[in-house]
Amino acid sequence: VFARTVICRDLDVATRVARTDGLDCRTVMKGGMTGGFYDHRRSKLKFMSIIMQNTKSINIKEEELQKLEQLKHDIANANKQKQFISKALENKEKSLADVRNQIDQLNAGMVMKPAEMGTELITLKEKLITCRTDRIELETNLTTNLQRRKQELEAIISSVDSDTLHGEDELKRQELNNAKSLAEVTTLELKRVSDKIDTLKEELKEKFF
């Protein structure tokens, strides 16, 4: 090939090349053959310029494509973050609803508490009155009955003579001991009731004062 001229072995080959490729053909024989169309306005520099422009355009498109892919990636991450935030918000709303229910329950309890406290106060006061009544009864019983019986027995023992005392001594002493034991039991019961009264007073003081 010399510039746009080729050498062919015969005329048939030269004719085919000239038609298909648009080149000047020469055979080893004398003479030449030309064919096709050649635009002299299209120089190599112009083609190189077009190639460079196309290459630049391709590079720009590739950069835009990379930016687009990055944007898609950012959108996907944003969607994931949105789902995460939505889930967290849903959990927070549920927790808020639970807290509101607890507040409502506490408010309801605060409304009912005075009534319950009033009922409990009445019950404690009734117990206190009962214990005080029991204490008065025990004190009366101890004072009017046991102590008097004890004094009577001691007087009998002191007033009888020796012979009579010898016969009835054991019986009277047994009655006296029984009376003393009963007095001690009654005294202990009285102390128990008094302690219970003190406990009820403290309970009333702690809860309502």
Coordinates of C-alpha atoms in Angstrom, one line a residue:
V1 CA 0.0 0.0 0.0
F2 CA 1.3 3.4 -1.0
A3 CA -0.8 6.2 0.5
R4 CA -4.2 5.2 -1.0
T5 CA -2.8 3.1 -3.9
V6 CA -2.5 -0.7 -3.7
I7 CA -0.8 -3.1 -6.0
C8 CA -2.8 -6.1 -7.1
R9 CA -1.7 -9.3 -8.9
D10 CA -4.2 -9.0 -11.7
L11 CA -7.0 -6.9 -13.0
D12 CA -9.9 -8.9 -11.4
V13 CA -8.4 -8.4 -7.9
A14 CA -7.8 -4.7 -8.6
T15 CA -11.3 -4.2 -9.8
R16 CA -12.8 -5.9 -6.7
V17 CA -10.6 -3.9 -4.2
A18 CA -11.3 -0.7 -6.0
R19 CA -15.1 -1.3 -5.7
T20 CA -15.2 -2.5 -2.2
D21 CA -12.6 -0.3 -0.5
G22 CA -12.5 2.8 -2.7
L23 CA -8.7 2.6 -3.2
D24 CA -6.6 3.3 -6.2
C25 CA -5.3 0.0 -7.6
R26 CA -2.4 -0.9 -9.8
T27 CA -1.4 -4.3 -11.3
V28 CA 2.0 -5.6 -12.0
M29 CA 1.0 -4.9 -15.6
K30 CA 1.1 -1.5 -17.1
G31 CA -1.8 0.9 -16.3
G32 CA -3.9 1.8 -13.2
M33 CA -7.4 1.6 -12.0
T34 CA -9.2 4.0 -9.7
G35 CA -12.7 3.6 -8.1
G36 CA -15.0 4.5 -5.3
F37 CA -15.4 8.0 -3.7
Y38 CA -12.8 9.7 -1.6
D39 CA -13.6 12.9 0.3
H40 CA -10.4 14.9 0.5
R41 CA -12.0 17.2 3.1
R42 CA -11.8 14.5 5.8
S43 CA -8.2 14.7 6.9
K44 CA -6.6 12.6 9.5
L45 CA -6.4 15.5 11.9
K46 CA -10.1 16.0 11.7
F47 CA -10.7 12.3 12.4
M48 CA -8.3 12.5 15.4
S49 CA -10.3 15.6 16.6
I50 CA -13.5 13.6 16.3
I51 CA -12.0 10.7 18.2
M52 CA -10.8 12.9 21.0
Q53 CA -14.2 14.6 21.3
N54 CA -15.9 11.3 21.4
T55 CA -13.4 10.0 24.0
K56 CA -14.1 13.1 26.1
S57 CA -17.8 12.6 25.7
I58 CA -17.5 9.0 26.7
N59 CA -15.4 10.0 29.8
I60 CA -18.1 12.5 30.8
K61 CA -20.8 10.0 30.4
E62 CA -18.9 7.5 32.5
E63 CA -18.4 10.1 35.2
E64 CA -22.1 10.8 35.1
L65 CA -22.9 7.1 35.2
Q66 CA -20.6 6.8 38.3
K67 CA -22.4 9.7 39.9
L68 CA -25.7 8.1 39.1
E69 CA -24.6 4.8 40.6
Q70 CA -23.4 6.6 43.7
L71 CA -26.7 8.4 43.9
K72 CA -28.6 5.1 43.7
H73 CA -26.4 3.8 46.5
D74 CA -27.1 6.9 48.6
I75 CA -30.8 6.5 48.0
A76 CA -30.7 2.8 49.0
N77 CA -28.8 3.7 52.2
A78 CA -31.3 6.5 52.9
N79 CA -34.2 4.1 52.5
K80 CA -32.6 1.7 54.9
Q81 CA -32.0 4.5 57.4
K82 CA -35.6 5.6 56.9
Q83 CA -36.9 2.1 57.7
F84 CA -34.7 2.0 60.8
I85 CA -35.9 5.4 62.0
S86 CA -39.5 4.4 61.3
K87 CA -39.1 1.2 63.3
A88 CA -37.5 3.1 66.2
L89 CA -40.2 5.7 66.1
E90 CA -42.8 3.0 66.2
N91 CA -41.2 1.5 69.3
K92 CA -41.0 4.9 70.9
E93 CA -44.7 5.5 70.2
K94 CA -45.5 2.1 71.8
S95 CA -43.4 2.9 74.8
L96 CA -45.1 6.3 75.1
A97 CA -48.5 4.6 75.0
D98 CA -47.4 2.3 77.7
V99 CA -46.2 5.2 79.9
R100 CA -49.5 7.0 79.3
N101 CA -51.4 3.9 80.4
Q102 CA -49.3 3.7 83.5
I103 CA -50.0 7.4 84.2
D104 CA -53.7 6.8 83.8
Q105 CA -53.5 3.8 86.2
L106 CA -51.6 5.9 88.8
N107 CA -54.1 8.7 88.5
A108 CA -57.0 6.3 88.9
G109 CA -55.2 4.8 91.9
M110 CA -54.7 8.3 93.4
V111 CA -58.4 8.9 93.0
M112 CA -59.3 5.6 94.7
K113 CA -56.7 5.8 97.4
P114 CA -58.5 8.3 99.7
A115 CA -61.5 6.0 99.7
E116 CA -59.3 3.0 100.5
M117 CA -57.5 4.9 103.1
G118 CA -60.8 6.0 104.6
T119 CA -62.0 2.4 104.8
E120 CA -58.6 1.3 106.2
L121 CA -58.8 4.1 108.8
I122 CA -62.2 3.1 109.9
T123 CA -61.1 -0.6 110.2
L124 CA -58.1 0.4 112.3
K125 CA -60.2 2.7 114.5
E126 CA -62.7 -0.1 115.0
K127 CA -59.8 -2.5 116.0
L128 CA -58.5 0.2 118.4
I129 CA -61.9 0.6 120.0
T130 CA -62.3 -3.2 120.4
C131 CA -58.8 -3.5 122.0
R132 CA -59.6 -0.6 124.3
T133 CA -62.9 -2.2 125.3
D134 CA -61.0 -5.5 126.0
R135 CA -58.5 -3.7 128.1
I136 CA -61.1 -2.0 130.2
E137 CA -62.9 -5.3 130.7
L138 CA -59.7 -7.1 131.7
E139 CA -58.7 -4.3 134.0
T140 CA -62.2 -4.4 135.6
N141 CA -62.1 -8.1 135.9
L142 CA -58.7 -8.1 137.4
T143 CA -59.5 -5.3 139.9
T144 CA -63.0 -6.3 141.0
N145 CA -62.8 -10.1 140.9
L146 CA -59.3 -11.5 141.1
Q147 CA -57.8 -9.0 143.4
R148 CA -60.8 -9.1 145.7
R149 CA -60.7 -12.9 145.7
K150 CA -57.1 -12.9 146.5
Q151 CA -57.6 -10.5 149.4
E152 CA -60.5 -12.6 150.7
L153 CA -58.3 -15.7 150.7
E154 CA -55.5 -14.0 152.5
A155 CA -57.9 -12.6 155.1
I156 CA -59.3 -16.1 155.7
I157 CA -55.9 -17.6 156.1
S158 CA -54.9 -14.8 158.6
S159 CA -58.2 -15.0 160.7
V160 CA -58.6 -18.8 161.3
D161 CA -57.0 -20.5 164.3
S162 CA -54.3 -23.1 164.0
D163 CA -56.5 -26.2 164.2
T164 CA -58.9 -25.0 161.6
L165 CA -56.0 -23.7 159.5
H166 CA -54.3 -27.0 159.6
G167 CA -57.3 -28.8 158.1
E168 CA -58.1 -26.2 155.4
D169 CA -54.6 -24.9 154.8
E170 CA -53.8 -26.9 151.8
L171 CA -57.2 -26.2 150.1
K172 CA -57.1 -22.5 150.7
R173 CA -53.5 -22.2 149.6
Q174 CA -54.3 -24.1 146.4
E175 CA -57.2 -21.7 145.8
L176 CA -54.9 -18.8 146.5
N177 CA -52.3 -20.1 144.1
N178 CA -55.0 -20.6 141.4
A179 CA -56.1 -17.0 142.0
K180 CA -52.6 -15.7 141.7
S181 CA -52.0 -17.7 138.5
L182 CA -55.3 -16.4 137.0
A183 CA -54.3 -12.9 138.0
E184 CA -50.9 -13.3 136.3
V185 CA -52.6 -14.7 133.1
T186 CA -55.0 -11.9 133.1
T187 CA -52.2 -9.4 133.6
L188 CA -50.3 -10.8 130.6
E189 CA -53.4 -10.7 128.5
L190 CA -53.9 -7.1 129.6
K191 CA -50.3 -6.3 128.6
R192 CA -50.8 -8.0 125.2
V193 CA -53.9 -5.9 124.5
S194 CA -52.1 -2.7 125.6
D195 CA -49.2 -3.5 123.3
K196 CA -51.7 -4.1 120.4
I197 CA -53.3 -0.8 121.1
D198 CA -49.9 0.9 121.0
T199 CA -49.2 -0.8 117.7
L200 CA -52.5 0.3 116.2
K201 CA -51.8 3.9 117.3
E202 CA -48.4 3.8 115.6
E203 CA -49.9 2.4 112.4
L204 CA -52.5 5.1 112.4
K205 CA -49.9 7.7 112.9
E206 CA -47.7 6.5 110.1
K207 CA -50.4 6.1 107.5
F208 CA -52.7 9.0 108.1
F209 CA -50.7 11.7 109.9

